PDB file of C-alpha atoms in Angstrom:
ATOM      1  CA  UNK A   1      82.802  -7.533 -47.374  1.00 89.00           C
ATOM      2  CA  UNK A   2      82.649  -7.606 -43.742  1.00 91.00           C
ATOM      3  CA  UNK A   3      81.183 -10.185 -41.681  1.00 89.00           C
ATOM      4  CA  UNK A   4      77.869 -10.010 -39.597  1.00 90.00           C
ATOM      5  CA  UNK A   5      77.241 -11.863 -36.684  1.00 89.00           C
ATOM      6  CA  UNK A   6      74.888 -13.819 -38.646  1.00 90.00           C
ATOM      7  CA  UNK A   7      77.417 -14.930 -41.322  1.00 90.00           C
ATOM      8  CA  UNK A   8      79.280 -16.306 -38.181  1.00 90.00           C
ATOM      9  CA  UNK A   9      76.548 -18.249 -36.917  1.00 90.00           C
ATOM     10  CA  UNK A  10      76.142 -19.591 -40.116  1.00 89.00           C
ATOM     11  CA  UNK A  11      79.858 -20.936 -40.212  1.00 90.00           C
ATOM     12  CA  UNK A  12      79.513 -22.153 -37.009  1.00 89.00           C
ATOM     13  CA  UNK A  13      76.684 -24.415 -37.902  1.00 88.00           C
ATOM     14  CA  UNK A  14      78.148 -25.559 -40.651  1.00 89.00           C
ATOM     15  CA  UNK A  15      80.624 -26.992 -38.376  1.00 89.00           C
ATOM     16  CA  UNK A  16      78.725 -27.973 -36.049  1.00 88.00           C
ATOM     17  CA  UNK A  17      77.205 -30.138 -38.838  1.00 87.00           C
ATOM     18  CA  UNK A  18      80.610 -31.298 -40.056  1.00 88.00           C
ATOM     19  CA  UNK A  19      81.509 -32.383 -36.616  1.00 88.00           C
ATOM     20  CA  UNK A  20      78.376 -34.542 -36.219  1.00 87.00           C
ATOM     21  CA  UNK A  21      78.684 -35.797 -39.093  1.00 87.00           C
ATOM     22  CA  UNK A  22      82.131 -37.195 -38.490  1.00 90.00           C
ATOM     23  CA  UNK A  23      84.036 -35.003 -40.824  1.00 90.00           C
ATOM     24  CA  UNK A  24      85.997 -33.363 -38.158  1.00 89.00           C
ATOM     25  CA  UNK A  25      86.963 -34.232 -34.926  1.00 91.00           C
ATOM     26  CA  UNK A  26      86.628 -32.460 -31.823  1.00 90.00           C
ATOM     27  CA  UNK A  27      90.330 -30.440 -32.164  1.00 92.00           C
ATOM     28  CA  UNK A  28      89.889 -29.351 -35.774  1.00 91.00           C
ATOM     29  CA  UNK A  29      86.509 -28.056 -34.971  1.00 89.00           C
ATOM     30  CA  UNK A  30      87.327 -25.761 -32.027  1.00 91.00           C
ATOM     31  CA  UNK A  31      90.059 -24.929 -34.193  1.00 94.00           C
ATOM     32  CA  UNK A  32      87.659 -23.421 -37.017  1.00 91.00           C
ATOM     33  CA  UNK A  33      85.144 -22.305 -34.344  1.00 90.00           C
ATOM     34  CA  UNK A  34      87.702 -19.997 -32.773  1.00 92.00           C
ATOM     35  CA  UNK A  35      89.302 -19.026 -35.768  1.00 93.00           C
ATOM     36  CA  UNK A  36      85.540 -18.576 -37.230  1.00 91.00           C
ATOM     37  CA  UNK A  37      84.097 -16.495 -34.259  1.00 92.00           C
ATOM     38  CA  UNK A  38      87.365 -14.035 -34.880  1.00 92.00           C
ATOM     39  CA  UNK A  39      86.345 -13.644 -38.435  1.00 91.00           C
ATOM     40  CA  UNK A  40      86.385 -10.201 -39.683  1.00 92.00           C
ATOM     41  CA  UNK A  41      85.379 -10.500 -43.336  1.00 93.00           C
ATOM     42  CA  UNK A  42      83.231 -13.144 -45.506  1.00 91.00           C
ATOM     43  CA  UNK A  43      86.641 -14.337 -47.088  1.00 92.00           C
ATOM     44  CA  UNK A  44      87.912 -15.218 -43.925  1.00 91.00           C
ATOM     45  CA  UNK A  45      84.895 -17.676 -42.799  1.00 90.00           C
ATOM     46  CA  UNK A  46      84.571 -19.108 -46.460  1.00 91.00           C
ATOM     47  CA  UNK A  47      88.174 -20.585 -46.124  1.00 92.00           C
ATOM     48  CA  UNK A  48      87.053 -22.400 -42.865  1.00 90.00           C
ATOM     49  CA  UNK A  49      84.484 -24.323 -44.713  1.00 90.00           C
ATOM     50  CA  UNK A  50      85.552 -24.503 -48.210  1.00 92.00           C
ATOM     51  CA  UNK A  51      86.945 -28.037 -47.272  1.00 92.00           C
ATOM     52  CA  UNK A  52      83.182 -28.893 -46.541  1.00 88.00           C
ATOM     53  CA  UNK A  53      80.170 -30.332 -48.575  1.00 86.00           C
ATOM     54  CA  UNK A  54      77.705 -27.524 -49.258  1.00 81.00           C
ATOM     55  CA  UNK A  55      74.869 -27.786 -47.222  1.00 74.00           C
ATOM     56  CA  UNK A  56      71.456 -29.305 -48.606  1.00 72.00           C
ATOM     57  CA  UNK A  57      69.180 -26.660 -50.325  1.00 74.00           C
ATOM     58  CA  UNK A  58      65.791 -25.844 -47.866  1.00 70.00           C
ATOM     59  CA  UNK A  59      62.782 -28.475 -48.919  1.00 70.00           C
ATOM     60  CA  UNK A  60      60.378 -26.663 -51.298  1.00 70.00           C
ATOM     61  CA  UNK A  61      57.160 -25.406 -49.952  1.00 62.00           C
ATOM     62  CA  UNK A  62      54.153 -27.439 -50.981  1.00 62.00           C
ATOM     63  CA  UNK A  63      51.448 -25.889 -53.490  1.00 56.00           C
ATOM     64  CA  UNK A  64      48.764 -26.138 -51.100  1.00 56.00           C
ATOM     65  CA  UNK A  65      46.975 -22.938 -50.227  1.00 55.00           C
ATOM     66  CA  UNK A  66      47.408 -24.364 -46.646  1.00 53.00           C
ATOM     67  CA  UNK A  67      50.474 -24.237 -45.612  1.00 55.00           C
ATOM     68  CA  UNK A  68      52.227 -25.888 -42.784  1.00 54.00           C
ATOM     69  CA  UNK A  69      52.549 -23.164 -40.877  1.00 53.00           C
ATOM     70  CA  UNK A  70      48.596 -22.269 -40.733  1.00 54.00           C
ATOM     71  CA  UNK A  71      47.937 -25.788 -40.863  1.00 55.00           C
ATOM     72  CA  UNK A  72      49.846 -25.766 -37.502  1.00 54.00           C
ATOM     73  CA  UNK A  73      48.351 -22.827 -36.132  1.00 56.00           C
ATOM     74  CA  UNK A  74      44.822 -24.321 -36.567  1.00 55.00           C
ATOM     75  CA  UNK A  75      45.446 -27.634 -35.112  1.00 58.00           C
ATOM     76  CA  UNK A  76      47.935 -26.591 -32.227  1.00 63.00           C
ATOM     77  CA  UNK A  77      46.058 -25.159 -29.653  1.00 66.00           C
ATOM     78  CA  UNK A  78      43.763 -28.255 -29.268  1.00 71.00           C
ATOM     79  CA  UNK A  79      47.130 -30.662 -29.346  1.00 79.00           C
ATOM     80  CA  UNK A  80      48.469 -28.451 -26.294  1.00 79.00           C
ATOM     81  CA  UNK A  81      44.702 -28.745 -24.881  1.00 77.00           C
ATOM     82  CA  UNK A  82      44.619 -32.213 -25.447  1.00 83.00           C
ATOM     83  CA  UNK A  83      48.771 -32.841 -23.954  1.00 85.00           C
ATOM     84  CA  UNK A  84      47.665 -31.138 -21.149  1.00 88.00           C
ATOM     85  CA  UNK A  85      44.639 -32.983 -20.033  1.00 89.00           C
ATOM     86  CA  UNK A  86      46.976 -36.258 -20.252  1.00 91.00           C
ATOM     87  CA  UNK A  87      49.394 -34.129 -17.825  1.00 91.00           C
ATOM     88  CA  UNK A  88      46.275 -34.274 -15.728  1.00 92.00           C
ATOM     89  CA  UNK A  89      45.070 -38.006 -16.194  1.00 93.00           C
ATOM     90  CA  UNK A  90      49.067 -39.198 -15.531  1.00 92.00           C
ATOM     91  CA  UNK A  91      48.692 -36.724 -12.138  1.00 92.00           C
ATOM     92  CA  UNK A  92      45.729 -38.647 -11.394  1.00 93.00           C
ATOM     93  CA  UNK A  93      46.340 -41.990 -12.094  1.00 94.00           C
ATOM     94  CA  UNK A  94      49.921 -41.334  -9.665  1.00 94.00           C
ATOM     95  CA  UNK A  95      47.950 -39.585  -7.071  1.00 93.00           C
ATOM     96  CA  UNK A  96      45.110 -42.195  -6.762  1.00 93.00           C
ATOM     97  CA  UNK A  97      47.772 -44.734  -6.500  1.00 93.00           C
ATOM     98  CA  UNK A  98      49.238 -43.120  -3.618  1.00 93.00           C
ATOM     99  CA  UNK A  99      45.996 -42.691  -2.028  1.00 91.00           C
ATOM    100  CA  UNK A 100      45.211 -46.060  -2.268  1.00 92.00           C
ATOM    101  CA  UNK A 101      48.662 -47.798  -1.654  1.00 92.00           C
ATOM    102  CA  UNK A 102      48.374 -45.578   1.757  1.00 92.00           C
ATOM    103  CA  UNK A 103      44.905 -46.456   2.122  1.00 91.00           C
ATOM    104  CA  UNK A 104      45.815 -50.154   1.997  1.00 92.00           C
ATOM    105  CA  UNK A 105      48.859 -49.867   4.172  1.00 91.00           C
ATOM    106  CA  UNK A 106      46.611 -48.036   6.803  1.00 89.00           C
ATOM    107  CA  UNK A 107      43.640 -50.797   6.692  1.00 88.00           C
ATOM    108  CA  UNK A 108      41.417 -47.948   6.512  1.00 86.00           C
ATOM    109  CA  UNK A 109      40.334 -45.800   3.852  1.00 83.00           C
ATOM    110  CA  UNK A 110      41.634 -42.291   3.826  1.00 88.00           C
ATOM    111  CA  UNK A 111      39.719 -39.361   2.554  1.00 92.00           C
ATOM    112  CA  UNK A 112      40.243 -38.746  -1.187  1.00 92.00           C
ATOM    113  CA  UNK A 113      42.449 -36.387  -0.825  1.00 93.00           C
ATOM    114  CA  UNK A 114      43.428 -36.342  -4.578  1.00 93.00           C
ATOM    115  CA  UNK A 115      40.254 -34.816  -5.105  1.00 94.00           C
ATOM    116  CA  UNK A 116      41.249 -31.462  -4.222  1.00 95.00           C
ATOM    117  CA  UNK A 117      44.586 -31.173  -6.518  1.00 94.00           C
ATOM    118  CA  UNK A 118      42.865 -32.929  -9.585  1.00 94.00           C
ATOM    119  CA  UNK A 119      40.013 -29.813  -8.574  1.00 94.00           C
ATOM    120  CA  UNK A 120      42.117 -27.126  -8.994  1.00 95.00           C
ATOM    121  CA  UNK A 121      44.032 -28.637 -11.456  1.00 92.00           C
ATOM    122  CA  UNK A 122      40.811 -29.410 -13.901  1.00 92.00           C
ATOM    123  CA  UNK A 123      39.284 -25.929 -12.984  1.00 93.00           C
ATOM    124  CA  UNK A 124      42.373 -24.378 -14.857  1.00 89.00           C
ATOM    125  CA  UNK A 125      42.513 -26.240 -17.915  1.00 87.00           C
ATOM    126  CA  UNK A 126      38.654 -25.271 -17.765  1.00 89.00           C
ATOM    127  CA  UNK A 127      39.201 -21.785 -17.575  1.00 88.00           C
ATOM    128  CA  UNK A 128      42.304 -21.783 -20.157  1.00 82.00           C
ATOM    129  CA  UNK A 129      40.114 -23.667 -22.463  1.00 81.00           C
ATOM    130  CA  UNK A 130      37.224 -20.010 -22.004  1.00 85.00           C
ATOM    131  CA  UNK A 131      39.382 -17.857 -21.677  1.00 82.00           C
ATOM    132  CA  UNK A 132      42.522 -18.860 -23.456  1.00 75.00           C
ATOM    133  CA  UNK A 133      45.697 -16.672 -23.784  1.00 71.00           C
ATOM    134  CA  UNK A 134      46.148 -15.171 -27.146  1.00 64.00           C
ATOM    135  CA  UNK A 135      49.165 -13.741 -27.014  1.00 63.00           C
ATOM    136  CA  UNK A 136      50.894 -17.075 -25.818  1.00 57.00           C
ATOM    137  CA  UNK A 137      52.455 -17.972 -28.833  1.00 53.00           C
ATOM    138  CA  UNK A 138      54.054 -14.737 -29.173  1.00 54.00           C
ATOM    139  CA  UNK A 139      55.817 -14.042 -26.384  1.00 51.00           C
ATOM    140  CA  UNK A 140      59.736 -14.548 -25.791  1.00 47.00           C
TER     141      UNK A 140
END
């Protein structure tokens, strides 16, 4: 049987793996890769890894009605809420630092200029938070 691109893939993982792994080293491995990428049928691409442990089988999928996947789902878009708003606090703690490390150096205080950054900055995650994106997580 001939080949697909995604049996070749496959190979090519597998010795990827094998190479991490310490089982071949770096000359053997192009070797295969090459000789794998050039494969025309399934026989060919099974005698570049018969040498090779067989691969663990997938983890089974737990019983639960929830899965990880909507489990995920649920819980993700308040974890990327939550990241992002600590993107904001790090922005702020660095800016305020500036401001006052000039501020110091000056012997005056400057205007707050943070303030305006932070502003537009908060007023985003705002409005992402009311209006959020639903087709985010699908795009490519």
């Amino acid at each position: 049987m001939r080949a697909s691109d995604a049996d070749r893939d496959a190979c090519a993982e597998r010795l990827a793996t094998a190479l991490s792994e310490g089982r071949l080293d770096l000359t053997e491995y192009e070797r295969r890769l090459d000789a794998a990428m050039r494969s025309v049928v399934l026989g060919d691409l099974r005698v570049l890894t018969a040498d090779l442990p067989e691969p663990p089988p997938p983890a089974p999928v737990p019983d639960s009605s929830l899965t990880a996947v909507s489990r995920t789902a649920l819980v993700s878009p308040w974890k990327d809420w939550v990241d992002e708003w600590r993107w904001w606090l790090g922005g702020a703690v660095i800016m305020t630092g500036i401001w006052g490390v000039t501020s110091i150096m000056g012997n005056d205080a400057m205007p707050f200029w943070p303030l305006v950054p932070l502003g537009i900055w908060a007023a985003i995650l705002i409005a992402a938070a009311i209006w959020p994106d639903d087709n985010a997580g699908t795009r490519r």
